[in-house]
PDB file of C-alpha atoms and ligand atoms in Angstrom:
ATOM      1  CA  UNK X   1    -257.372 -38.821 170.208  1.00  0.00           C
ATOM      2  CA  UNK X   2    -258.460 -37.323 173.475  1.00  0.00           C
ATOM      3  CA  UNK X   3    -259.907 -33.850 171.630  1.00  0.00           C
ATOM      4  CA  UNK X   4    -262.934 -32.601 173.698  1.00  0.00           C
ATOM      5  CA  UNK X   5    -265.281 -31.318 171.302  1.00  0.00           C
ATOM      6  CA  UNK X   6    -267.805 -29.842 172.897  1.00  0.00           C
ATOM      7  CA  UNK X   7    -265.530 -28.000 175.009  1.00  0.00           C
ATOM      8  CA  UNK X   8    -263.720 -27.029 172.091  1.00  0.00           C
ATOM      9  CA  UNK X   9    -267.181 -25.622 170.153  1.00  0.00           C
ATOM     10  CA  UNK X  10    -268.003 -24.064 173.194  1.00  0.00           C
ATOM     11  CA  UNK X  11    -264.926 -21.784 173.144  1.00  0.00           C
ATOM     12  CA  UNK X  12    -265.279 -21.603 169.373  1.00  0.00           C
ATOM     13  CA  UNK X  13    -268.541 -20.368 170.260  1.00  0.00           C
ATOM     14  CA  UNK X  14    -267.937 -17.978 173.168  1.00  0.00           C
ATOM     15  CA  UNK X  15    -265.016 -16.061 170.625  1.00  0.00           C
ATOM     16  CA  UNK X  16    -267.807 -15.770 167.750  1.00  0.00           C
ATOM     17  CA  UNK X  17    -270.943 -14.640 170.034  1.00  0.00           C
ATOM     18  CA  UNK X  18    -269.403 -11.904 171.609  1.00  0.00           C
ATOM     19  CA  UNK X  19    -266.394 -11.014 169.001  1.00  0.00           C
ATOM     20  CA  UNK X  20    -264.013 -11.689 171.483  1.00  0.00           C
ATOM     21  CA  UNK X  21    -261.243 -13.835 170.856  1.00  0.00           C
ATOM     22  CA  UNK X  22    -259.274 -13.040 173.712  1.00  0.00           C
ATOM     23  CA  UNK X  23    -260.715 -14.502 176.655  1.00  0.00           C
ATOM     24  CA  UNK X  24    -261.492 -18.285 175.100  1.00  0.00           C
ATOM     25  CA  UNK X  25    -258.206 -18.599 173.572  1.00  0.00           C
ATOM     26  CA  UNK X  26    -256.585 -18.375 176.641  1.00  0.00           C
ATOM     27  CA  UNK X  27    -258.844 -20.418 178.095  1.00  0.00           C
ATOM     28  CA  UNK X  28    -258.234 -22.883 175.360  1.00  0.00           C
ATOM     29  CA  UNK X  29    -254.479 -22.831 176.100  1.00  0.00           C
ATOM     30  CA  UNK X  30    -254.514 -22.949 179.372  1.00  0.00           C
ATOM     31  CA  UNK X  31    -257.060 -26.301 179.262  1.00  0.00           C
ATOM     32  CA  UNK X  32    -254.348 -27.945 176.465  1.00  0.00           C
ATOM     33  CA  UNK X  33    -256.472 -28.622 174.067  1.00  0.00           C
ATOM     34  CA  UNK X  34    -254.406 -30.828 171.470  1.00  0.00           C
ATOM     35  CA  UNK X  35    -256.282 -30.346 168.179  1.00  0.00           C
ATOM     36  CA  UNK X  36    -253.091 -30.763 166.244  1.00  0.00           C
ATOM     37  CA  UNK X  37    -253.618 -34.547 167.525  1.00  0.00           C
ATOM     38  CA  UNK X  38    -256.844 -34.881 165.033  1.00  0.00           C
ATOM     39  CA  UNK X  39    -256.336 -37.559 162.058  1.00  0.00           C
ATOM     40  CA  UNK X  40    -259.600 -36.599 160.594  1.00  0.00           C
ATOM     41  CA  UNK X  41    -260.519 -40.395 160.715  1.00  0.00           C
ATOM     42  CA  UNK X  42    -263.948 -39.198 160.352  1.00  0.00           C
ATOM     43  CA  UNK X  43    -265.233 -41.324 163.434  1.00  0.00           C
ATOM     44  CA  UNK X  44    -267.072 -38.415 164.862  1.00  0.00           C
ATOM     45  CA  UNK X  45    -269.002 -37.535 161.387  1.00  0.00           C
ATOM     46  CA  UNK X  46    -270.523 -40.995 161.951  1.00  0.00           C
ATOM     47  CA  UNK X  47    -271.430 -40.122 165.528  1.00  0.00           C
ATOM     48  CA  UNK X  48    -273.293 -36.873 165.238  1.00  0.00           C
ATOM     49  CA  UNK X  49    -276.429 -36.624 164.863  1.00  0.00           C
ATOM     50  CA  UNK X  50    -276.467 -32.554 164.173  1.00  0.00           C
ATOM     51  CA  UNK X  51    -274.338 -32.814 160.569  1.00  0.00           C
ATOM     52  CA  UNK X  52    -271.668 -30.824 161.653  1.00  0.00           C
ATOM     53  CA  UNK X  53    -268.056 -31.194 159.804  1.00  0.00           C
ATOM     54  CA  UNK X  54    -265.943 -31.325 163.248  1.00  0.00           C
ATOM     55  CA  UNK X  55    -262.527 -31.707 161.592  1.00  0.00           C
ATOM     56  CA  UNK X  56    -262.774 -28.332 159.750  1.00  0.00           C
ATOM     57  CA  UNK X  57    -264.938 -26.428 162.412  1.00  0.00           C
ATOM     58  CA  UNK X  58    -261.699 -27.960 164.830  1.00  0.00           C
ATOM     59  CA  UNK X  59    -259.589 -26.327 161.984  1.00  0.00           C
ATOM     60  CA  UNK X  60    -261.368 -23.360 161.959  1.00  0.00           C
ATOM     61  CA  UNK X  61    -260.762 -22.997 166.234  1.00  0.00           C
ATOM     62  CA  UNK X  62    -257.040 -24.173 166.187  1.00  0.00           C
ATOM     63  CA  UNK X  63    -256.852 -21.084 163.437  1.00  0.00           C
ATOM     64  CA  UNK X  64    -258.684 -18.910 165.594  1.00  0.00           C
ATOM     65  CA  UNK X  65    -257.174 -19.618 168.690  1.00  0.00           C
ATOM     66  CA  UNK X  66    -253.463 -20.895 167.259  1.00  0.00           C
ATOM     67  CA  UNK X  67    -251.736 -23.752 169.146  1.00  0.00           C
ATOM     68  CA  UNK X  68    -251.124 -24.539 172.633  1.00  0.00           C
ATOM     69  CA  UNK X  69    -247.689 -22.736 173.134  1.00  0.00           C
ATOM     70  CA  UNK X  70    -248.394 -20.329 176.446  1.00  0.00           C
TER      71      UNK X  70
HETATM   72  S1  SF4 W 101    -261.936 -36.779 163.020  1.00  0.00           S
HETATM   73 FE1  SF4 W 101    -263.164 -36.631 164.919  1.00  0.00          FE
HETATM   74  S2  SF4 W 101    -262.985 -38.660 165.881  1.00  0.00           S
HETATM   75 FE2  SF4 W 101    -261.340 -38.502 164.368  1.00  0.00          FE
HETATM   76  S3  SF4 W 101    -259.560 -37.760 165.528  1.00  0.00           S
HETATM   77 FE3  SF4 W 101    -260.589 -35.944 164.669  1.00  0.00          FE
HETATM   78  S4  SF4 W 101    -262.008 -35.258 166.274  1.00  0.00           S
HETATM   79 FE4  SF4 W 101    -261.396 -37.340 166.797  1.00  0.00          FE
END
């Protein structure tokens, strides 16, 4: 579905280390990242090796960060 995860988690992770929202979520709009486009097939829980539950960490950003509207 053409979601870049890592770059995603990165962001994710930028807002949380320094408790600053701001900055990554407009770096996350202005990139376009199209969470919304996630059907949870579950094809990346097969592929990673570290356990993590992408489609409701994604959930968790696209809550943090909101939608792409600029
Ligand atoms: S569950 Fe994972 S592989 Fe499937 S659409 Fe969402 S991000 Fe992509």
């Amino acid at each position: 579905m053409n979601i870049d995860v890592p770059r995603i988690f990165e962001l994710y992770n930028d807002a949380v280390m320094y408790d600053d929202p701001d900055t990554p979520s407009v770096c996350f709009r202005k990139e376009g990242h199209q969470i919304e486009n996630c059907t949870e097939c579950g094809l990346c829980l097969q592929r990673c090796g570290m356990s993590i539950a992408i489609p409701e960490r994604l959930r968790d950003t696209l809550r943090m960060f909101g939608g792409n509207e600029v």
